[in-house]
Short mmCIF file of C-alpha atoms in Angstrom, two decimals:
data_model
loop_
_atom_site.label_atom_id
_atom_site.label_comp_id
_atom_site.label_asym_id
_atom_site.label_seq_id
_atom_site.Cartn_x
_atom_site.Cartn_y
_atom_site.Cartn_z
CA MET A 1 -153.66 -182.52 -112.74
CA THR A 2 -149.77 -182.94 -113.22
CA ARG A 3 -149.55 -179.46 -114.47
CA PHE A 4 -151.35 -177.70 -111.82
CA LEU A 5 -149.02 -179.98 -108.95
CA LEU A 6 -145.95 -178.95 -111.07
CA ALA A 7 -146.81 -175.39 -110.58
CA VAL A 8 -147.31 -175.34 -106.96
CA VAL A 9 -144.30 -177.48 -106.58
CA VAL A 10 -142.14 -174.58 -108.56
CA SER A 11 -143.61 -171.87 -106.47
CA LEU A 12 -142.62 -173.65 -103.07
CA ALA A 13 -139.35 -174.41 -103.98
CA ILE A 14 -138.73 -170.77 -104.84
CA ALA A 15 -139.78 -169.88 -101.56
CA ASP A 16 -137.52 -172.39 -100.62
CA ALA A 17 -134.60 -171.37 -102.19
CA SER A 18 -135.01 -167.86 -100.63
CA ALA A 19 -134.08 -169.41 -97.09
CA HIS A 20 -130.41 -170.64 -98.25
CA ALA A 21 -127.93 -168.72 -95.86
CA ALA A 22 -126.75 -165.61 -97.46
CA ILE A 23 -125.78 -162.47 -96.89
CA ILE A 24 -128.69 -160.49 -94.87
CA LEU A 25 -127.04 -156.72 -94.94
CA GLY A 26 -123.36 -156.34 -95.56
CA ASN A 27 -120.67 -153.72 -97.48
CA THR A 28 -117.01 -153.60 -97.81
CA PHE A 29 -116.91 -149.71 -98.79
CA ASP A 30 -115.61 -149.40 -101.68
CA GLY A 31 -114.21 -146.15 -102.44
CA ASN A 32 -114.87 -142.98 -100.84
CA THR A 33 -117.56 -143.04 -98.05
CA GLY A 34 -117.84 -139.12 -97.53
CA THR A 35 -118.93 -137.73 -94.41
CA GLU A 36 -123.05 -138.55 -94.68
CA ALA A 37 -124.40 -140.34 -90.90
CA GLU A 38 -125.97 -143.10 -93.08
CA TYR A 39 -124.50 -145.26 -95.45
CA LEU A 40 -125.66 -147.28 -98.38
CA ASN A 41 -123.38 -147.08 -101.37
CA GLY A 42 -122.03 -150.36 -102.25
CA GLN A 43 -124.19 -151.83 -99.61
CA VAL A 44 -125.74 -155.72 -100.21
CA THR A 45 -129.15 -156.41 -98.92
CA ALA A 46 -130.77 -160.03 -99.32
CA PRO A 47 -134.04 -160.09 -101.33
CA ASN A 48 -137.21 -159.17 -99.26
CA VAL A 49 -135.12 -156.94 -96.76
CA TYR A 50 -135.88 -153.28 -96.44
CA ARG A 51 -134.98 -150.41 -94.24
CA ALA A 52 -131.74 -151.62 -94.10
CA GLY A 53 -128.36 -149.85 -93.38
CA VAL A 54 -125.45 -148.61 -91.52
CA SER A 55 -124.93 -145.30 -89.86
CA ARG A 56 -122.35 -143.29 -87.74
CA VAL A 57 -123.83 -141.88 -84.61
CA GLY A 58 -122.75 -139.72 -82.29
CA TYR A 59 -119.22 -139.73 -83.69
CA SER A 60 -117.37 -136.97 -85.98
CA LEU A 61 -117.99 -137.98 -89.54
CA LEU A 62 -114.59 -138.47 -91.31
CA VAL A 63 -113.98 -138.96 -95.07
CA GLY A 64 -112.45 -142.18 -95.40
CA GLU A 65 -111.21 -144.56 -98.67
CA ASN A 66 -112.72 -147.95 -98.60
CA GLU A 67 -113.52 -147.78 -94.62
CA LEU A 68 -116.12 -145.82 -93.04
CA VAL A 69 -114.39 -143.75 -90.80
CA VAL A 70 -115.32 -142.01 -87.45
CA GLY A 71 -113.51 -139.86 -84.97
CA ASP A 72 -114.06 -138.42 -81.12
CA LEU A 73 -114.49 -142.00 -79.41
CA ARG A 74 -114.64 -140.44 -76.50
CA THR A 75 -117.36 -141.43 -73.32
CA GLN A 76 -118.58 -139.35 -70.75
CA ASP A 77 -119.08 -141.79 -67.90
CA GLY A 78 -117.34 -144.83 -69.22
CA SER A 79 -120.27 -147.41 -69.75
CA ILE A 80 -121.63 -148.77 -72.70
CA ALA A 81 -125.01 -148.08 -71.21
CA GLY A 82 -124.42 -144.46 -71.40
CA SER A 83 -122.91 -144.63 -74.98
CA THR A 84 -124.30 -142.40 -77.66
CA ARG A 85 -121.59 -143.24 -80.14
CA TYR A 86 -121.97 -145.96 -82.15
CA PHE A 87 -122.79 -147.63 -85.47
CA GLU A 88 -126.03 -148.55 -86.08
CA PHE A 89 -127.51 -151.63 -88.38
CA ILE A 90 -131.22 -152.25 -89.10
CA ILE A 91 -133.02 -154.90 -90.61
CA GLU A 92 -136.24 -155.29 -91.31
CA PRO A 93 -137.95 -157.97 -93.51
CA THR A 94 -140.90 -157.34 -95.97
CA ASN A 95 -144.57 -158.13 -94.66
CA ASP A 96 -144.35 -161.63 -96.51
CA SER A 97 -140.88 -162.86 -95.20
CA VAL A 98 -139.08 -164.00 -92.05
CA ILE A 99 -135.22 -163.46 -91.17
CA ASP A 100 -133.06 -166.24 -89.47
CA LEU A 101 -130.04 -165.04 -88.34
CA GLU A 102 -126.55 -166.93 -87.84
CA SER A 103 -123.87 -164.49 -87.39
CA PHE A 104 -122.49 -160.89 -87.61
CA THR A 105 -118.59 -160.18 -88.81
CA TYR A 106 -116.74 -157.22 -89.24
CA VAL A 107 -113.06 -155.98 -89.37
CA GLY A 108 -112.04 -152.65 -88.32
CA ASN A 109 -108.64 -150.84 -87.14
CA GLN A 110 -108.09 -147.90 -84.93
CA ASN A 111 -105.26 -144.77 -85.61
CA VAL A 112 -104.47 -143.58 -82.12
CA ASP A 113 -103.43 -139.94 -81.81
CA GLY A 114 -100.58 -139.04 -79.49
CA GLU A 115 -98.25 -140.77 -76.98
CA GLY A 116 -100.27 -141.95 -73.82
CA VAL A 117 -103.44 -142.26 -75.60
CA SER A 118 -105.10 -145.90 -75.39
CA GLY A 119 -107.92 -145.47 -77.71
CA ALA A 120 -110.76 -147.48 -77.58
CA THR A 121 -110.92 -149.69 -74.71
CA LYS A 122 -114.75 -150.64 -74.64
CA PHE A 123 -116.79 -152.70 -77.58
CA ALA A 124 -120.24 -154.47 -77.64
CA LEU A 125 -122.74 -155.60 -79.94
CA ARG A 126 -126.10 -155.32 -78.62
CA SER A 127 -129.60 -155.02 -80.12
CA SER A 128 -132.75 -153.63 -79.78
CA LEU A 129 -134.92 -157.01 -78.38
CA ASP A 130 -133.81 -156.00 -75.26
CA LEU A 131 -133.65 -152.20 -75.46
CA PHE A 132 -129.28 -152.56 -75.54
CA ARG A 133 -128.92 -153.68 -72.10
CA GLU A 134 -126.85 -157.27 -72.83
CA ASP A 135 -123.72 -157.63 -75.02
CA ILE A 136 -124.24 -159.95 -77.73
CA GLY A 137 -120.93 -162.51 -77.99
CA VAL A 138 -117.83 -160.79 -77.37
CA ALA A 139 -116.62 -157.51 -79.66
CA ASN A 140 -113.21 -156.51 -79.82
CA LEU A 141 -111.16 -153.60 -81.59
CA THR A 142 -109.92 -155.36 -84.76
CA GLY A 143 -113.48 -157.47 -85.79
CA THR A 144 -114.36 -160.87 -85.43
CA THR A 145 -117.63 -163.03 -85.79
CA ILE A 146 -120.32 -163.01 -83.33
CA SER A 147 -122.81 -165.71 -83.11
CA LEU A 148 -126.69 -165.03 -83.51
CA ALA A 149 -127.93 -168.25 -83.31
CA ASP A 150 -129.43 -167.42 -80.11
CA PRO A 151 -133.13 -168.48 -80.76
CA LYS A 152 -134.07 -164.68 -80.05
CA PHE A 153 -132.68 -164.07 -83.20
CA GLN A 154 -134.76 -166.72 -85.26
CA ASN A 155 -138.40 -165.87 -87.07
CA ILE A 156 -137.96 -162.11 -87.08
CA THR A 157 -140.52 -160.59 -88.62
CA THR A 158 -140.41 -156.76 -87.62
CA TYR A 159 -137.22 -154.20 -87.64
CA ILE A 160 -134.47 -155.07 -85.42
CA ASP A 161 -131.89 -152.90 -84.34
CA PHE A 162 -128.30 -153.83 -84.09
CA ARG A 163 -125.38 -151.07 -82.49
CA LEU A 164 -121.76 -151.94 -82.49
CA TYR A 165 -120.04 -149.56 -79.69
CA ILE A 166 -116.35 -148.88 -80.06
CA GLN A 167 -115.22 -146.08 -77.58
CA SER A 168 -112.86 -145.45 -75.19
CA ASP A 169 -113.22 -145.31 -71.16
CA THR A 170 -112.92 -141.67 -70.17
CA SER A 171 -114.07 -138.21 -71.88
CA GLY A 172 -110.28 -137.24 -71.65
CA GLU A 173 -108.96 -139.26 -74.71
CA SER A 174 -108.00 -137.34 -77.78
CA GLN A 175 -110.68 -136.39 -79.85
CA LEU A 176 -108.20 -136.91 -82.76
CA THR A 177 -108.11 -140.87 -82.33
CA THR A 178 -110.17 -142.68 -85.40
CA TYR A 179 -111.90 -145.85 -85.94
CA SER A 180 -112.14 -147.03 -89.30
CA LEU A 181 -115.14 -149.53 -89.73
CA GLN A 182 -113.71 -151.54 -93.13
CA GLU A 183 -116.47 -154.15 -93.63
CA PHE A 184 -119.10 -155.79 -92.03
CA ALA A 185 -122.24 -158.69 -92.79
CA PHE A 186 -125.04 -160.02 -91.18
CA ASN A 187 -125.47 -163.44 -92.14
CA GLY A 188 -128.56 -165.77 -92.17
CA SER A 189 -131.41 -166.58 -94.30
CA VAL A 190 -134.49 -165.09 -95.47
CA THR A 191 -137.64 -167.08 -95.79
CA ALA A 192 -140.88 -165.87 -97.88
CA ILE A 193 -144.09 -167.10 -96.39
CA PRO A 194 -145.76 -168.61 -98.59
CA GLU A 195 -149.36 -167.25 -99.57
CA PRO A 196 -152.46 -168.65 -98.21
CA SER A 197 -153.44 -169.23 -101.66
CA SER A 198 -150.24 -171.15 -102.31
CA MET A 199 -151.11 -173.48 -98.84
CA ALA A 200 -154.69 -173.98 -100.33
CA LEU A 201 -153.27 -174.84 -103.66
CA LEU A 202 -151.16 -177.18 -102.18
CA ALA A 203 -153.89 -179.12 -100.37
CA ILE A 204 -155.92 -179.54 -103.19
CA GLY A 205 -153.07 -180.74 -105.19
CA GLY A 206 -152.25 -183.67 -102.62
CA ALA A 207 -155.89 -184.32 -102.84
CA GLY A 208 -156.37 -184.96 -106.23
CA LEU A 209 -152.90 -187.08 -106.26
CA ALA A 210 -154.33 -189.25 -103.55
CA TRP A 211 -157.61 -189.39 -105.46
CA ARG A 212 -155.87 -190.38 -108.38
CA ARG A 213 -153.69 -193.16 -106.64
CA ARG A 214 -157.01 -194.39 -105.42
CA LYS A 215 -158.38 -194.47 -108.54
CA SER A 216 -155.13 -196.11 -109.86
CA ASN A 217 -155.06 -198.78 -107.00
CA LYS A 218 -158.85 -199.70 -108.07
CA THR A 219 -158.31 -200.09 -111.66
CA LEU A 220 -155.22 -202.68 -110.91
CA VAL A 221 -157.55 -204.45 -108.97
#
């Protein structure tokens, strides 16, 4: 019985260990980042997470060194809602796991082309949970940490799509102004959901332990 209980405790401890805070998805973009829309090289992904990555959507795709570079930050109507240019991050847990997000951190910079060009002036982080309608925290040009402690970002069991919008106010800005995403990280925890059989074993083990205690008490009497 002792070995049986030990096996149950160890299996649950392993599941609990996976719940400690860590990087769910992140990248520091070491080396040449090329011109592919989706970038996966050097990516850090937590165990029990798949379908994860960062993509450059709508921008012109430029080669970078230790950074993910985009050009043409212009927008047609000046609004985030109407924007077709953003960095996209997709995170999805495996079927037997749940994700609790804590924060999103990123670092970036801009290279403005020409005098009198303001470059990017609109910044936002949004998610698919509300169809990208509302800003999450306050994004900016050079990077920050945005809290994801809101309950809606907890107990995630299906894919979630985040978009980081970096864009200019109007369509009149220079196409040659570029923005470089130098690093990013989604922080939080991934918890493996115990198999029903493990929970049943725990219940049986608990019942067995209680029986042994009762038997021991009777012996002492």
